[in-house]
CSV table of C-alpha atoms in Angstrom, one decimal:
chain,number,residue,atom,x,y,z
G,1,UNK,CA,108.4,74.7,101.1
G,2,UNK,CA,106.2,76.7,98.7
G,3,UNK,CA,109.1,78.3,96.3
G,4,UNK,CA,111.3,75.2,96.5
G,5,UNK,CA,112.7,74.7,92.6
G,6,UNK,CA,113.3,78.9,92.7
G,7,UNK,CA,117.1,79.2,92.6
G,8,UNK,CA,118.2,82.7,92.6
G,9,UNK,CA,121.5,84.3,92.3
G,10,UNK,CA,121.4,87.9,94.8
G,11,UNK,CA,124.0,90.4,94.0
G,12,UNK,CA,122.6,92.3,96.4
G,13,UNK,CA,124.9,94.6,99.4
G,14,UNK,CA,121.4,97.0,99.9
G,15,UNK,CA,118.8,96.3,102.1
G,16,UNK,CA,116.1,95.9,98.9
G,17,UNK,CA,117.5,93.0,97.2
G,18,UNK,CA,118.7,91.4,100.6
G,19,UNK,CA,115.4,91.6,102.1
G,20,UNK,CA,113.4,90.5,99.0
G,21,UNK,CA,115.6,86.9,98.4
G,22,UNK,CA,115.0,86.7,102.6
G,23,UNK,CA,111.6,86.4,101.7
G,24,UNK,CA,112.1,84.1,99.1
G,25,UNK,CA,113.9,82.0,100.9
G,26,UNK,CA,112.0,81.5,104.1
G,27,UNK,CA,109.4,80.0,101.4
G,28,UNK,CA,112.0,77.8,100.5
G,29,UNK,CA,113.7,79.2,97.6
G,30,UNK,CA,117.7,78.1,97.1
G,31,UNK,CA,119.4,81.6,97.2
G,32,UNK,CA,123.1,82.1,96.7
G,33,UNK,CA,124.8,85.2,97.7
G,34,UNK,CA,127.5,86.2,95.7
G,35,UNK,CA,130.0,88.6,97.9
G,36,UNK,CA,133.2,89.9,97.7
G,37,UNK,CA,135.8,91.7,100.5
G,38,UNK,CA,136.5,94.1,97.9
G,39,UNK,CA,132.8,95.7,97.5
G,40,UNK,CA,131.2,96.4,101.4
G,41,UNK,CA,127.7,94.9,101.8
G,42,UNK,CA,126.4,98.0,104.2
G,43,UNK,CA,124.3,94.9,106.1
G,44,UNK,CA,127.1,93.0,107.0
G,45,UNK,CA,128.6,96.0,108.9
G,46,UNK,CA,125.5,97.9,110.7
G,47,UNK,CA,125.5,97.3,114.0
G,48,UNK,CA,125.0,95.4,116.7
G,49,UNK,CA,127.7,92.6,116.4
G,50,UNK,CA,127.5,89.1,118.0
G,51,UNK,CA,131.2,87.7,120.1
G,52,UNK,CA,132.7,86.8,116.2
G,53,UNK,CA,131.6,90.7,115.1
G,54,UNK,CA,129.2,89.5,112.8
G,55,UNK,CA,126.0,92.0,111.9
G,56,UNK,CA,122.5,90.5,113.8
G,57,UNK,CA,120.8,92.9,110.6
G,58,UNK,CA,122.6,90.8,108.6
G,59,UNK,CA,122.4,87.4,110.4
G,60,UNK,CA,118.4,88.5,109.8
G,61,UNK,CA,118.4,90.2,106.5
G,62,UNK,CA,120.2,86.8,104.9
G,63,UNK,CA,119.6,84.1,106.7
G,64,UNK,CA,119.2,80.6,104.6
G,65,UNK,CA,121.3,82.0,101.9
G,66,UNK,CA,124.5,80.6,101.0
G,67,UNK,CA,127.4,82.9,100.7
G,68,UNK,CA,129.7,82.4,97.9
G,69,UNK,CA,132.9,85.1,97.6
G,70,UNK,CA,133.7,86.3,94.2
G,71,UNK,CA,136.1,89.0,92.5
G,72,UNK,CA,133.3,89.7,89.8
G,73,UNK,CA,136.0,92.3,88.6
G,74,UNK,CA,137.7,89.3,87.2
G,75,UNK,CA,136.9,87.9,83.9
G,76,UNK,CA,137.0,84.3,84.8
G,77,UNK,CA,134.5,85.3,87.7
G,78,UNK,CA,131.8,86.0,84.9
G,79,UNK,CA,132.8,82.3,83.9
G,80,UNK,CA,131.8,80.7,87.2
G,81,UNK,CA,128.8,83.0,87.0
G,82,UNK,CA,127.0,81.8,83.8
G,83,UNK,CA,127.9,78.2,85.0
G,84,UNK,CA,125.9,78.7,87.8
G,85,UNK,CA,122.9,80.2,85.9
G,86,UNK,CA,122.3,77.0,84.1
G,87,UNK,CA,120.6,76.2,87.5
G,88,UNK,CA,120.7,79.0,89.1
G,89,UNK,CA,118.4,81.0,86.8
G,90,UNK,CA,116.8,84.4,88.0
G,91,UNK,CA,119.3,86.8,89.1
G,92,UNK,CA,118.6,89.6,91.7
G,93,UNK,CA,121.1,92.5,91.5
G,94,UNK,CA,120.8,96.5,92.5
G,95,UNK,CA,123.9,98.1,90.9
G,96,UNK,CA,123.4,101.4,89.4
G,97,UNK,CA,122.6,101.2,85.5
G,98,UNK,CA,125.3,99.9,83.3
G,99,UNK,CA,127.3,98.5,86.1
G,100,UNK,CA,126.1,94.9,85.4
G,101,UNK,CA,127.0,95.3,81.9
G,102,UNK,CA,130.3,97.1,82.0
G,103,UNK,CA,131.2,93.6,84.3
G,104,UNK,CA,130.0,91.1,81.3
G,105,UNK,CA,126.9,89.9,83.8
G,106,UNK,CA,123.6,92.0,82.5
G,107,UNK,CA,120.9,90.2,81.4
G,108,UNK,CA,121.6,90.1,77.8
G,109,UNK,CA,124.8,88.7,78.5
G,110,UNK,CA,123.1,86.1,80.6
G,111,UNK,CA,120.4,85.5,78.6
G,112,UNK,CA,122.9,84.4,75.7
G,113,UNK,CA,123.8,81.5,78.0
G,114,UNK,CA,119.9,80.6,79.2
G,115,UNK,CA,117.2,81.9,77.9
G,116,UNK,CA,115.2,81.0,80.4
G,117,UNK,CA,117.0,84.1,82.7
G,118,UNK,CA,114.5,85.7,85.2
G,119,UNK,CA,116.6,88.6,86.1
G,120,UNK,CA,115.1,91.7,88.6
G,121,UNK,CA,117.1,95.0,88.5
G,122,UNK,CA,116.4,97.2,91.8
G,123,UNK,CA,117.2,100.7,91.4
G,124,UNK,CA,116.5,104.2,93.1
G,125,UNK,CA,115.2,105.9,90.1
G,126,UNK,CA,114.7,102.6,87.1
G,127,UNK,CA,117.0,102.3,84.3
G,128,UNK,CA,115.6,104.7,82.1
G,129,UNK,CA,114.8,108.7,82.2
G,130,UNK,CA,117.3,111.8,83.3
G,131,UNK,CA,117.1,110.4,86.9
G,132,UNK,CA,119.0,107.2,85.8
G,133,UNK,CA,122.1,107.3,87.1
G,134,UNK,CA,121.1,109.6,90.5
G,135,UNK,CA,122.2,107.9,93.7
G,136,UNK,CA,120.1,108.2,96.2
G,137,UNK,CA,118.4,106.7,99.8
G,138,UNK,CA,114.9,105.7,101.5
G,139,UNK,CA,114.4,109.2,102.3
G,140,UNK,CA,115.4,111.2,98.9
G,141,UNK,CA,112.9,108.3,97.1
G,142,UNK,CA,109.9,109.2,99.3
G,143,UNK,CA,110.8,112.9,98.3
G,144,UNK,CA,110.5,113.2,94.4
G,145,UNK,CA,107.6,110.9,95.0
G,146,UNK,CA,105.6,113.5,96.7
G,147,UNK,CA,104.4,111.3,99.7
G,148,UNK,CA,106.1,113.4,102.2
G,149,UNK,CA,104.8,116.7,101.9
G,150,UNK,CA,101.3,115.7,103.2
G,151,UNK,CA,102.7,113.0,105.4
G,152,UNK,CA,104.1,115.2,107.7
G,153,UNK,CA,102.3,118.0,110.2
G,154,UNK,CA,101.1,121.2,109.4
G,155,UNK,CA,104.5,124.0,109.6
G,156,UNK,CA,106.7,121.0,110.8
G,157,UNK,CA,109.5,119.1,108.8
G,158,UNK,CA,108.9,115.6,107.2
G,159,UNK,CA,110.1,112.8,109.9
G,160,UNK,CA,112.7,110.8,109.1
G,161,UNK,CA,110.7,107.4,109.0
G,162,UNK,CA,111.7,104.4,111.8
G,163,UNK,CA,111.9,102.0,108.9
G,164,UNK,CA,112.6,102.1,104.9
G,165,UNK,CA,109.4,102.6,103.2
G,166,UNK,CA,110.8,103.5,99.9
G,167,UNK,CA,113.0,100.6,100.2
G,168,UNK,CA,111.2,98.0,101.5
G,169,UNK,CA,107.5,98.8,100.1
G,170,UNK,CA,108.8,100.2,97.1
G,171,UNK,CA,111.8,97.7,96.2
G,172,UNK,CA,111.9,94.7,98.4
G,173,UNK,CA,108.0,94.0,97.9
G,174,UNK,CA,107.6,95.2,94.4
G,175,UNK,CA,110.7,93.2,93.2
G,176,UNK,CA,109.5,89.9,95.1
G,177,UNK,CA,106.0,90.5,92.9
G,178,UNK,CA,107.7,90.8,89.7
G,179,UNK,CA,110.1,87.5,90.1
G,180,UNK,CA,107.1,85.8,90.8
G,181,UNK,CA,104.6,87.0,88.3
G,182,UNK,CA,107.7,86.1,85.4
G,183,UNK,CA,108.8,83.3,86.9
G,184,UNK,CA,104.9,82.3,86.2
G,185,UNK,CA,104.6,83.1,83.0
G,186,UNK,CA,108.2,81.2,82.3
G,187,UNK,CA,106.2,78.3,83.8
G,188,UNK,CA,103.4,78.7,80.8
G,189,UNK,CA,105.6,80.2,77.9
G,190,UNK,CA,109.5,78.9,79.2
G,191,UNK,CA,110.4,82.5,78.4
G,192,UNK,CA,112.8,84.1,80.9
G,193,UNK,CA,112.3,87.9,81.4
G,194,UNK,CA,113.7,91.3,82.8
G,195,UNK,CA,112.1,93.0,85.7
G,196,UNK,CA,113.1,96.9,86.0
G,197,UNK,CA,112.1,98.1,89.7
G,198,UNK,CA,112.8,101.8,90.5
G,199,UNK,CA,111.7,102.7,94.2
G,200,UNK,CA,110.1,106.1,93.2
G,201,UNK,CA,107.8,104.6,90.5
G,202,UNK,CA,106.4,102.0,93.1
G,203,UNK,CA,106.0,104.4,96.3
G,204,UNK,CA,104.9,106.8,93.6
G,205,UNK,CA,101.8,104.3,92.8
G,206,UNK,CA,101.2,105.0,96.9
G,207,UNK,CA,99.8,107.8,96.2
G,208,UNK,CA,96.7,106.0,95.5
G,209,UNK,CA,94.1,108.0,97.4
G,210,UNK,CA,95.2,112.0,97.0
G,211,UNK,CA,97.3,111.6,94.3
G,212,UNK,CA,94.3,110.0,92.4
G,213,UNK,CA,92.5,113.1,93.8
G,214,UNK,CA,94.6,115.5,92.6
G,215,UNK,CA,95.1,114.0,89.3
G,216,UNK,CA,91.2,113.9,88.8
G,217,UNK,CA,89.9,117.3,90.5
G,218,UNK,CA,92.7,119.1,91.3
G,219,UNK,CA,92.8,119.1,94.7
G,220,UNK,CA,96.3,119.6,96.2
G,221,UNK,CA,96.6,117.0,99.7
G,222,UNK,CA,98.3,119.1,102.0
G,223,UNK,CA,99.4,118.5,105.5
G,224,UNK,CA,97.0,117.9,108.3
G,225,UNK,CA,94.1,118.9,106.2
G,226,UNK,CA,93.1,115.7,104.5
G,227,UNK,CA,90.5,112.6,106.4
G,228,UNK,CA,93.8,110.1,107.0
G,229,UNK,CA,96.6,112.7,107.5
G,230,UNK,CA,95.4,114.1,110.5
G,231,UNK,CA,92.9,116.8,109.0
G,232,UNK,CA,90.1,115.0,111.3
G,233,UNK,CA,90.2,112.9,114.4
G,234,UNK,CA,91.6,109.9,112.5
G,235,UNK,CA,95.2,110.7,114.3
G,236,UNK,CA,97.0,109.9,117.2
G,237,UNK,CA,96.7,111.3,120.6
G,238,UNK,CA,98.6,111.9,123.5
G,239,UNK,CA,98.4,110.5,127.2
G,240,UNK,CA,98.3,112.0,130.0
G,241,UNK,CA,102.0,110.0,131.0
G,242,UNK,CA,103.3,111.3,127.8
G,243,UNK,CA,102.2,108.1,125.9
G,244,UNK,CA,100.3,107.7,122.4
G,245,UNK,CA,97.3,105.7,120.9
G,246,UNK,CA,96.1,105.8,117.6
G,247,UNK,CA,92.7,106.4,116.6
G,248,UNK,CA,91.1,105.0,113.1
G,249,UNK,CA,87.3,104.9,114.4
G,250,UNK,CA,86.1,106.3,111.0
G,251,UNK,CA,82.9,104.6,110.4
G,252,UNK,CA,79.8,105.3,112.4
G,253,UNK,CA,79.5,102.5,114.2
G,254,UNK,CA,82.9,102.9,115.3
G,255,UNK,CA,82.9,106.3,116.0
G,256,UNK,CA,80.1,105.8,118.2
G,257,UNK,CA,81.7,103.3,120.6
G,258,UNK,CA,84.6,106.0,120.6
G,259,UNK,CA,82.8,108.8,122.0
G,260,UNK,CA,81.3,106.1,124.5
G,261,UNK,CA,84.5,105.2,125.5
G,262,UNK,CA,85.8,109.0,125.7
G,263,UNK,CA,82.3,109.7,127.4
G,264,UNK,CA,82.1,112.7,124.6
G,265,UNK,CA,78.2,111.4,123.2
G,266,UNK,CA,77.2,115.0,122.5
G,267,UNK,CA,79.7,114.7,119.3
G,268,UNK,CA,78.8,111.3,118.4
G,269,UNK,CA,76.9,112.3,115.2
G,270,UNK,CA,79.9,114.2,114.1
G,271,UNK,CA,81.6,112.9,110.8
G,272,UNK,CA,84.7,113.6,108.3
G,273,UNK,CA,82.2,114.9,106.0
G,274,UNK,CA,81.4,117.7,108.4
G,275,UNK,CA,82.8,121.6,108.4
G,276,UNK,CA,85.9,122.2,109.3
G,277,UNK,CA,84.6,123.9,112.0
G,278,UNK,CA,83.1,120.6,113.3
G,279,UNK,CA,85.9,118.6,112.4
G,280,UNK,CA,88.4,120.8,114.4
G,281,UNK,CA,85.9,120.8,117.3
G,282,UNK,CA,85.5,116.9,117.6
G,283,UNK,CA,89.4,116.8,117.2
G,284,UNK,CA,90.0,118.8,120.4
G,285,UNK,CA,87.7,117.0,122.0
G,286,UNK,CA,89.5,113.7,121.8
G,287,UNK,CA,92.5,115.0,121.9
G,288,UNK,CA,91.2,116.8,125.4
G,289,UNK,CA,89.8,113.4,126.6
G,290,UNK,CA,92.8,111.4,126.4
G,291,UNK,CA,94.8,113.3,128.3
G,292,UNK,CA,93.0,113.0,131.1
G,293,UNK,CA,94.5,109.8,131.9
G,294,UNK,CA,96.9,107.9,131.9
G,295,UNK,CA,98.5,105.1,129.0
G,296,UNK,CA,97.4,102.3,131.4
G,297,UNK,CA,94.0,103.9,132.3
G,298,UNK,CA,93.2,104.0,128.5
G,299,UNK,CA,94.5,100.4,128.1
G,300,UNK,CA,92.1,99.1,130.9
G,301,UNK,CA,89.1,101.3,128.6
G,302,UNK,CA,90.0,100.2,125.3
G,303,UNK,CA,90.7,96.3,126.2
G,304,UNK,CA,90.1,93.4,124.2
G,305,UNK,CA,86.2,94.0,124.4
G,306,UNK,CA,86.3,97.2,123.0
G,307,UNK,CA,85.8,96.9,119.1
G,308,UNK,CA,86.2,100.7,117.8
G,309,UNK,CA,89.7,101.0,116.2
G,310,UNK,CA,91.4,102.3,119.0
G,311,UNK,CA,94.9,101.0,119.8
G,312,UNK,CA,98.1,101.9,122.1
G,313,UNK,CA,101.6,103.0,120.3
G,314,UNK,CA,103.5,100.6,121.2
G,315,UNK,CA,107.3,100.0,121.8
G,316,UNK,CA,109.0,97.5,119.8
G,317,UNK,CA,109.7,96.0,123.1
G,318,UNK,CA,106.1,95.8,123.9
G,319,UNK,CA,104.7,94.8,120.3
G,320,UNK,CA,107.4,91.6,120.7
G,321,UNK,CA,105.3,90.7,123.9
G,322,UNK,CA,102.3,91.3,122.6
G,323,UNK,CA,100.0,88.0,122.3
G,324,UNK,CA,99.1,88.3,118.7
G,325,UNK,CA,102.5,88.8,117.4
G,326,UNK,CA,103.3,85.5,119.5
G,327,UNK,CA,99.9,84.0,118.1
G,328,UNK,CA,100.7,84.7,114.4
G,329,UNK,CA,104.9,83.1,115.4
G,330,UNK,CA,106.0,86.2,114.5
G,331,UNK,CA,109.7,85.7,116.3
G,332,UNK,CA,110.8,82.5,115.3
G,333,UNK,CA,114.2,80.7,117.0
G,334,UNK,CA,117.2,80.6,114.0
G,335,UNK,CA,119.8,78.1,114.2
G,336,UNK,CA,123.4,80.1,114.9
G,337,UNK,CA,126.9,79.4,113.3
G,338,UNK,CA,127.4,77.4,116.9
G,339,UNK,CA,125.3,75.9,117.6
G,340,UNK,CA,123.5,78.8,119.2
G,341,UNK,CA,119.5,80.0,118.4
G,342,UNK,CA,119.0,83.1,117.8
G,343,UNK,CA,115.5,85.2,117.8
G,344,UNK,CA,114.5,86.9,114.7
G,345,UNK,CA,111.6,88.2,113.0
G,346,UNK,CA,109.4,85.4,111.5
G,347,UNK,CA,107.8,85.4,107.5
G,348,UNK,CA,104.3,87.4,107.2
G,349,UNK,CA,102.5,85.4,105.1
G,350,UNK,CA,100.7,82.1,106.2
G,351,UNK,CA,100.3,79.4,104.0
G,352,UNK,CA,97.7,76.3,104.4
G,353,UNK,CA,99.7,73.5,105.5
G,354,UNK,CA,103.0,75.1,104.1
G,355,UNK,CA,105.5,76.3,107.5
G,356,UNK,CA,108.1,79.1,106.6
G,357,UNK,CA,111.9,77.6,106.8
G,358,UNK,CA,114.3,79.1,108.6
G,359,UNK,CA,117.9,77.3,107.9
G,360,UNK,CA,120.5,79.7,109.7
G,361,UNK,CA,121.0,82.8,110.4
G,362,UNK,CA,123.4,85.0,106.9
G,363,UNK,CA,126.2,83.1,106.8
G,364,UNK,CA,130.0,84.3,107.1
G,365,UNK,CA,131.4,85.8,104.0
G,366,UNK,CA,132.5,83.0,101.5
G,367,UNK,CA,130.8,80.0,103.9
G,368,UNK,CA,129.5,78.2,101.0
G,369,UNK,CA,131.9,78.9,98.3
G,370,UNK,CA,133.8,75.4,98.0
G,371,UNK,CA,130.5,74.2,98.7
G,372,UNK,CA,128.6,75.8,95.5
G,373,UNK,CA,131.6,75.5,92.9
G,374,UNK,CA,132.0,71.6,93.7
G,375,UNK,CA,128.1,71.3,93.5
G,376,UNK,CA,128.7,73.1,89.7
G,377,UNK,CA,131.0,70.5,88.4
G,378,UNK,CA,134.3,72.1,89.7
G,379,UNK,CA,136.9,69.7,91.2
G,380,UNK,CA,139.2,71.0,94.3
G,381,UNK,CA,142.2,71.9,91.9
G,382,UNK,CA,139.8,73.5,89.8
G,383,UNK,CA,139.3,75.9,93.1
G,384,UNK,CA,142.5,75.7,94.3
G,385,UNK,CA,143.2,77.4,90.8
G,386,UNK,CA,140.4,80.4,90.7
G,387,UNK,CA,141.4,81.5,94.4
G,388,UNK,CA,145.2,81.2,93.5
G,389,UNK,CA,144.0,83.8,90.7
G,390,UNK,CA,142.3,86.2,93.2
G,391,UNK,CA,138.7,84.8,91.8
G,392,UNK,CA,138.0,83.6,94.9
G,393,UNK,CA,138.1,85.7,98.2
């Protein structure tokens, strides 16, 4: 367990936050979730629900974290709060600005009571500028960053995306970085620190090839005229079935054992740095070739000996079966609330001699709550007390 000794507080109800302690603590971090019936955590309540009507995104999204249910409205909430922070010290939260504050738990607050506070704030637009206080979604992030306007095809609309790019690139990953690289320099300094992540400045740093581009010479990327958004052959192609495959054979080498494959050598000297002219004709040339056949013709042609950056679009369904995602243990058996497995989506990153842990899969709302407060010193009037006082839900 490479993280264990991380003990994190997540505040989160958004898929950012969620997903970012998830990672942390299949490396064996110790995450508490703090909850409450009176604020809706959109996880818990997506869809589809196991026999008890609990959310499998959410039995995935938070498994291994204790759940601890807290009116944070309540004044004597913020009291059980910084008594958990003496051990509990980075805090993960994605409120809009000010909201941490106006409830007595922002970092300064915090900070008061340990200095050595790590404490990551996850928000659309950061907690600065005229954007502040703008609520927003995956989709109005990727916008004002200006990926989507040469993501998209020539004349057609920008697609709404299968998964959160601006959330999970842009918050979940970027926030996981900054807890790490502070909670490394607390380990050389003991200084705790605040991490400010807004989604549009990280998928704004995405723009790392044509927005340096444009920043340098000028030159505008539009849609479907650029080498990797479909202004050459690197694209993807229909079937004759109706299927897809994607082709990346962008090198020469590569190219060459695509136009093999395609049985098109007249263009195998053909290259992004031709005309447009060119380009456009070597484009409908592959796009011509595969549909002549079918999705399982071109699988039995671009098989496991063929080495040119040509691969099939698969289903989810199909990429599950698929034997490197089952070489790599990317679905993983999760112990249920009964005793039950369930399948979920294992940890991406492989350690030497480390093994991801997977505990249980998110735990009902307020699971852990008597659990974590006895664990912080409170005795079972003590609790008896805070719930009588609609601390405790």
């Amino acid at each position: 367990m490479i993280l264990k000794g991380l003990k994190i507080l997540d505040f989160s109800s958004m898929l950012p936050g969620s997903l970012t302690t998830k990672m942390f603590a299949d490396y064996g971090a110790d995450i508490i979730h703090i909850e409450s019936e009176r604020r809706v955590d959109f996880m818990r309540i997506m869809p589809p629900y196991d026999h008890e009507r609990e959310s499998y995104i959410h039995q995935h999204i938070n498994r291994s974290k204790k759940s601890l249910s807290l009116n944070i409205k309540k004044p004597e909430a913020v009291e059980v709060i910084k008594s958990l922070i003496q051990e509990y010290d980075i805090v993960i939260e994605g409120f809009r600005p000010g909201v941490m504050k106006r409830l007595g738990l922002d970092y300064e607050a915090l900070k008061e009571v340990n200095p050595r506070l790590i404490y990551c704030s996850i928000t659309g637009y950061g907690q600065t500028g005229p954007y502040q206080d703008r609520p927003g979604h995956d989709n109005n992030y990727l916008s004002v960053a200006g990926v989507l306007d040469y993501s998209r095809l020539k004349g057609k609309k920008p697609v709404a995306m299968g998964f959160q790019v601006a959330d999970i690139a842009g918050g979940s990953l970027h926030a996981a970085v900054g807890v790490l690289a502070a909670a490394l320099h607390r380990e050389k300094t003991g200084e705790g620190k605040y991490i400010d992540v807004s989604m549009v400045d990280a998928v704004f740093t995405m723009n790392a090839l044509y927005g340096t581009t444009y920043l340098t010479s000028g030159h505008l990327p539009e849609a479907e005229e650029e080498i990797l958004n479909g202004g050459t052959f690197y694209d993807y192609y229909k079937t004759k079935d109706d299927r897809y495959f994607s082709v990346g054979s962008l090198e020469p080498h590569f190219r060459k054992q695509l136009c093999e494959a395609l049985d098109i050598p007249e263009l195998i000297q053909s290259t992004f740095n031709d005309s447009a002219y060119t380009q456009k004709r070597f484009k409908e040339a592959v796009k011509d070739a595969f549909l002549a056949k079918t999705f399982e013709e071109w699988l039995d042609i671009f098989n496991e000996d063929f080495h040119g950056c040509v691969e099939p679009v698969l289903t989810f369904k199909e990429a599950c079966d698929h034997p490197q995602i089952a070489a790599r243990n990317m679905i993983v058996d999760v112990p249920g609330s009964n005793g039950n497995v369930q399948k979920q989506i294992g940890a991406a990153i492989k350690f030497d001699q480390v093994e991801p842990t997977y505990n249980f899969v998110g735990a009902k709302l307020g699971e852990h709550t008597e659990e974590i407060l006895k664990q912080a010193g409170y005795t079972t009037e003590g609790i008896q007390a805070l719930k009588e006082k609609g601390i405790l839900e």
